[in-house]
Protein backbone atom coordinates (compact mmCIF):
# COMPACT_ATOMS: atom_id res chain seq x y z
CA UNK A 1 -8.63 -31.35 62.83
CA UNK A 2 -6.18 -34.49 62.23
CA UNK A 3 -7.11 -36.87 59.91
CA UNK A 4 -5.99 -41.39 60.43
CA UNK A 5 -5.92 -43.17 57.58
CA UNK A 6 -6.27 -46.46 57.59
CA UNK A 7 -3.53 -48.33 57.04
CA UNK A 8 -5.46 -52.56 55.22
CA UNK A 9 -3.17 -55.47 56.43
CA UNK A 10 -0.99 -56.27 52.83
CA UNK A 11 -2.87 -58.92 50.54
CA UNK A 12 -6.70 -57.80 51.62
CA UNK A 13 -6.54 -53.34 50.23
CA UNK A 14 -7.46 -54.05 46.80
CA UNK A 15 -10.51 -56.56 48.17
CA UNK A 16 -12.00 -55.52 51.48
CA UNK A 17 -11.82 -51.83 50.72
CA UNK A 18 -13.05 -52.02 47.24
CA UNK A 19 -15.88 -53.87 48.81
CA UNK A 20 -16.58 -51.57 51.89
CA UNK A 21 -16.25 -47.89 49.44
CA UNK A 22 -18.73 -50.13 46.97
CA UNK A 23 -20.92 -50.78 49.77
CA UNK A 24 -21.15 -47.51 51.59
CA UNK A 25 -21.94 -45.48 48.25
CA UNK A 26 -24.95 -48.55 47.23
CA UNK A 27 -26.50 -47.79 50.44
CA UNK A 28 -27.25 -44.27 49.29
CA UNK A 29 -28.48 -45.12 46.09
CA UNK A 30 -32.53 -45.56 46.54
CA UNK A 31 -31.62 -41.12 47.63
CA UNK A 32 -31.04 -40.92 44.46
CA UNK A 33 -34.64 -39.95 42.19
CA UNK A 34 -35.45 -36.67 42.82
CA UNK A 35 -32.49 -35.22 41.95
CA UNK A 36 -33.19 -37.04 38.46
CA UNK A 37 -36.83 -36.37 38.37
CA UNK A 38 -36.74 -33.12 35.91
CA UNK A 39 -34.15 -35.56 33.64
CA UNK A 40 -36.92 -38.60 34.14
CA UNK A 41 -39.75 -36.33 33.19
CA UNK A 42 -38.62 -35.27 29.82
CA UNK A 43 -36.18 -37.78 28.49
CA UNK A 44 -39.26 -39.40 26.27
CA UNK A 45 -39.77 -36.67 24.53
CA UNK A 46 -36.41 -35.79 23.37
CA UNK A 47 -35.70 -37.00 20.35
CA UNK A 48 -31.86 -38.47 20.89
CA UNK A 49 -33.12 -39.49 24.31
CA UNK A 50 -34.51 -42.38 21.74
CA UNK A 51 -34.87 -45.59 23.02
CA UNK A 52 -33.72 -44.80 26.36
CA UNK A 53 -31.34 -42.36 28.56
CA UNK A 54 -29.71 -42.82 31.74
CA UNK A 55 -30.14 -39.84 33.86
CA UNK A 56 -26.70 -40.01 36.91
CA UNK A 57 -28.58 -41.43 39.25
CA UNK A 58 -29.49 -44.19 36.97
CA UNK A 59 -26.07 -44.18 35.82
CA UNK A 60 -24.09 -44.16 39.65
CA UNK A 61 -26.56 -47.61 40.60
CA UNK A 62 -24.98 -49.07 37.02
CA UNK A 63 -21.34 -48.26 38.08
CA UNK A 64 -21.88 -49.65 41.31
CA UNK A 65 -22.99 -51.99 39.59
CA UNK A 66 -19.64 -53.28 37.71
CA UNK A 67 -17.01 -55.17 38.96
CA UNK A 68 -13.80 -52.67 39.43
CA UNK A 69 -12.09 -50.97 35.58
CA UNK A 70 -15.70 -52.58 33.99
CA UNK A 71 -17.35 -49.86 32.34
CA UNK A 72 -20.91 -50.03 30.48
CA UNK A 73 -22.35 -48.18 27.47
CA UNK A 74 -25.39 -45.81 27.31
CA UNK A 75 -26.49 -43.08 26.74
CA UNK A 76 -26.01 -40.22 29.48
CA UNK A 77 -28.66 -37.03 29.64
CA UNK A 78 -27.84 -34.50 32.55
CA UNK A 79 -27.72 -30.93 33.14
CA UNK A 80 -24.49 -29.25 34.20
CA UNK A 81 -24.07 -27.74 37.19
CA UNK A 82 -20.61 -27.62 38.11
CA UNK A 83 -16.45 -28.28 36.77
CA UNK A 84 -12.98 -28.01 37.26
CA UNK A 85 -10.25 -28.82 35.46
CA UNK A 86 -7.22 -30.66 36.03
CA UNK A 87 -3.74 -29.04 37.49
CA UNK A 88 -1.56 -32.82 38.39
CA UNK A 89 -1.25 -36.03 39.44
CA UNK A 90 -2.82 -39.36 36.73
CA UNK A 91 -5.47 -37.45 36.15
CA UNK A 92 -2.83 -35.35 34.08
CA UNK A 93 -4.75 -32.32 31.60
CA UNK A 94 -8.27 -33.56 32.16
CA UNK A 95 -11.17 -30.67 32.55
CA UNK A 96 -14.38 -32.80 34.27
CA UNK A 97 -18.14 -30.90 33.98
CA UNK A 98 -20.70 -32.35 36.18
CA UNK A 99 -24.10 -33.08 37.22
CA UNK A 100 -24.09 -31.20 40.75
CA UNK A 101 -21.85 -28.50 41.85
CA UNK A 102 -20.08 -30.44 44.86
CA UNK A 103 -18.42 -33.25 42.31
CA UNK A 104 -17.38 -35.13 45.36
CA UNK A 105 -21.69 -35.78 46.11
CA UNK A 106 -22.82 -39.05 45.53
CA UNK A 107 -25.41 -39.12 42.39
CA UNK A 108 -22.90 -37.18 40.39
CA UNK A 109 -22.35 -37.81 37.37
CA UNK A 110 -18.96 -36.50 35.47
CA UNK A 111 -18.26 -35.97 32.30
CA UNK A 112 -14.62 -36.13 31.77
CA UNK A 113 -13.16 -34.41 29.10
CA UNK A 114 -9.52 -34.75 27.07
CA UNK A 115 -8.88 -31.10 26.20
CA UNK A 116 -8.67 -31.48 22.50
CA UNK A 117 -12.66 -32.94 22.96
CA UNK A 118 -13.95 -29.96 24.76
CA UNK A 119 -12.39 -27.65 22.71
CA UNK A 120 -14.12 -29.19 19.05
CA UNK A 121 -17.46 -29.00 21.21
CA UNK A 122 -16.65 -25.34 21.80
CA UNK A 123 -16.59 -24.61 18.67
CA UNK A 124 -18.72 -27.16 16.88
CA UNK A 125 -21.77 -24.90 14.52
CA UNK A 126 -24.82 -24.45 16.13
CA UNK A 127 -28.48 -24.41 14.94
CA UNK A 128 -29.97 -20.53 15.28
CA UNK A 129 -33.23 -18.72 14.10
CA UNK A 130 -35.51 -20.34 11.79
CA UNK A 131 -34.74 -21.58 8.52
CA UNK A 132 -35.78 -19.94 5.29
CA UNK A 133 -37.58 -21.57 2.96
CA UNK A 134 -37.07 -19.81 -0.56
CA UNK A 135 -38.82 -21.67 -3.76
CA UNK A 136 -38.56 -24.80 -1.81
CA UNK A 137 -34.67 -24.98 -1.26
CA UNK A 138 -34.69 -24.88 3.10
CA UNK A 139 -31.28 -22.83 3.85
CA UNK A 140 -30.57 -23.41 7.88
CA UNK A 141 -28.93 -20.72 9.82
CA UNK A 142 -25.55 -21.69 11.19
CA UNK A 143 -24.48 -19.84 14.60
CA UNK A 144 -19.76 -20.67 14.23
CA UNK A 145 -18.55 -19.51 17.82
CA UNK A 146 -14.80 -19.71 18.32
CA UNK A 147 -13.06 -22.02 20.82
CA UNK A 148 -12.21 -19.65 23.83
CA UNK A 149 -7.96 -19.31 22.81
CA UNK A 150 -7.70 -19.92 26.68
CA UNK A 151 -9.22 -23.22 27.76
CA UNK A 152 -10.00 -23.04 31.32
CA UNK A 153 -12.62 -24.24 33.22
CA UNK A 154 -13.64 -20.33 33.34
CA UNK A 155 -13.60 -20.06 30.23
CA UNK A 156 -15.11 -23.50 30.02
CA UNK A 157 -17.59 -23.21 32.40
CA UNK A 158 -18.84 -19.38 30.80
CA UNK A 159 -19.64 -21.20 27.88
CA UNK A 160 -21.60 -24.87 29.43
CA UNK A 161 -23.41 -23.89 32.75
CA UNK A 162 -27.00 -25.29 32.66
CA UNK A 163 -26.12 -26.46 29.52
CA UNK A 164 -28.25 -29.86 28.97
CA UNK A 165 -25.97 -32.51 27.24
CA UNK A 166 -26.05 -36.66 26.42
CA UNK A 167 -23.15 -37.48 26.34
CA UNK A 168 -22.40 -41.26 24.14
CA UNK A 169 -19.51 -43.11 25.78
CA UNK A 170 -18.42 -46.24 28.35
CA UNK A 171 -20.03 -45.61 32.68
CA UNK A 172 -17.36 -46.46 35.22
CA UNK A 173 -16.08 -45.37 38.59
CA UNK A 174 -12.82 -44.19 38.98
CA UNK A 175 -11.00 -43.22 41.95
CA UNK A 176 -9.74 -40.23 43.93
CA UNK A 177 -7.15 -39.27 45.98
CA UNK A 178 -9.48 -37.52 48.50
CA UNK A 179 -10.01 -37.02 52.26
CA UNK A 180 -13.20 -34.90 51.29
CA UNK A 181 -16.12 -36.84 49.72
CA UNK A 182 -20.24 -38.27 50.09
CA UNK A 183 -20.01 -40.79 51.67
CA UNK A 184 -16.96 -40.36 53.80
CA UNK A 185 -14.25 -41.89 52.20
CA UNK A 186 -12.41 -44.96 53.37
CA UNK A 187 -9.35 -45.78 52.80
CA UNK A 188 -6.86 -46.36 49.96
CA UNK A 189 -7.63 -49.31 47.29
CA UNK A 190 -4.78 -49.34 46.07
CA UNK A 191 -3.16 -49.78 49.68
CA UNK A 192 -1.62 -46.11 50.51
CA UNK A 193 -2.38 -43.95 53.30
CA UNK A 194 -4.57 -41.42 51.11
CA UNK A 195 -8.18 -42.07 51.75
CA UNK A 196 -10.65 -41.38 48.79
CA UNK A 197 -14.07 -42.02 47.37
CA UNK A 198 -15.40 -42.78 44.05
CA UNK A 199 -16.84 -40.89 41.08
CA UNK A 200 -18.51 -42.27 38.61
CA UNK A 201 -17.01 -40.85 35.06
CA UNK A 202 -17.87 -41.05 31.26
CA UNK A 203 -14.38 -40.58 29.27
CA UNK A 204 -15.40 -38.02 26.46
CA UNK A 205 -12.47 -38.40 23.29
CA UNK A 206 -14.44 -36.95 20.60
CA UNK A 207 -16.31 -34.00 20.32
CA UNK A 208 -19.03 -35.66 18.33
CA UNK A 209 -19.88 -37.97 21.54
CA UNK A 210 -21.83 -34.77 23.20
CA UNK A 211 -25.64 -33.37 21.62
CA UNK A 212 -26.68 -30.40 23.17
CA UNK A 213 -30.07 -31.40 23.90
CA UNK A 214 -31.29 -27.88 24.87
CA UNK A 215 -31.31 -26.20 21.57
CA UNK A 216 -34.90 -25.50 19.47
């Protein structure tokens, strides 16, 4: 298979290719609603979603409506269906969970964790079992778990796969140099020879940004 890259005219790369890729993604936005229906059905009943949480499809629309490099704040609701790890390049040692198993599919919301924030999240105490009421005092039983000694995408997914979370943060577009993606990748907006696509990101630097919405 031969991969062909489009080489833009000098001086027009950033504007022309950004517009093409954004328009290409925007044309597919009406197809994203169905994937979000389960989340839309439950968000009104979640105390941490008051006054409202944003689904992955809605987050995608927000990110695409913003200018390049602009972030928009919100509270984002997703089920973790996939995840991964960065081994090199500008993404450094960051780790990721996604609202879809295929991270390169349009409508996927990616939560980008700094390693320290992820470790702290996995160590955080969780309430388990019923509370004890003795002589007017309420004692809440809590479960404490150690973070995995070797934090990687496998140990991360053992703990987080299938969890429903709420993330407080800013959503934005993140350009990914890759020949795979849906819709088809376009020429790199930086005017280089690689092709790529936009992911929709919320960056997590502190564990306090994340709430588990599936805990009783």
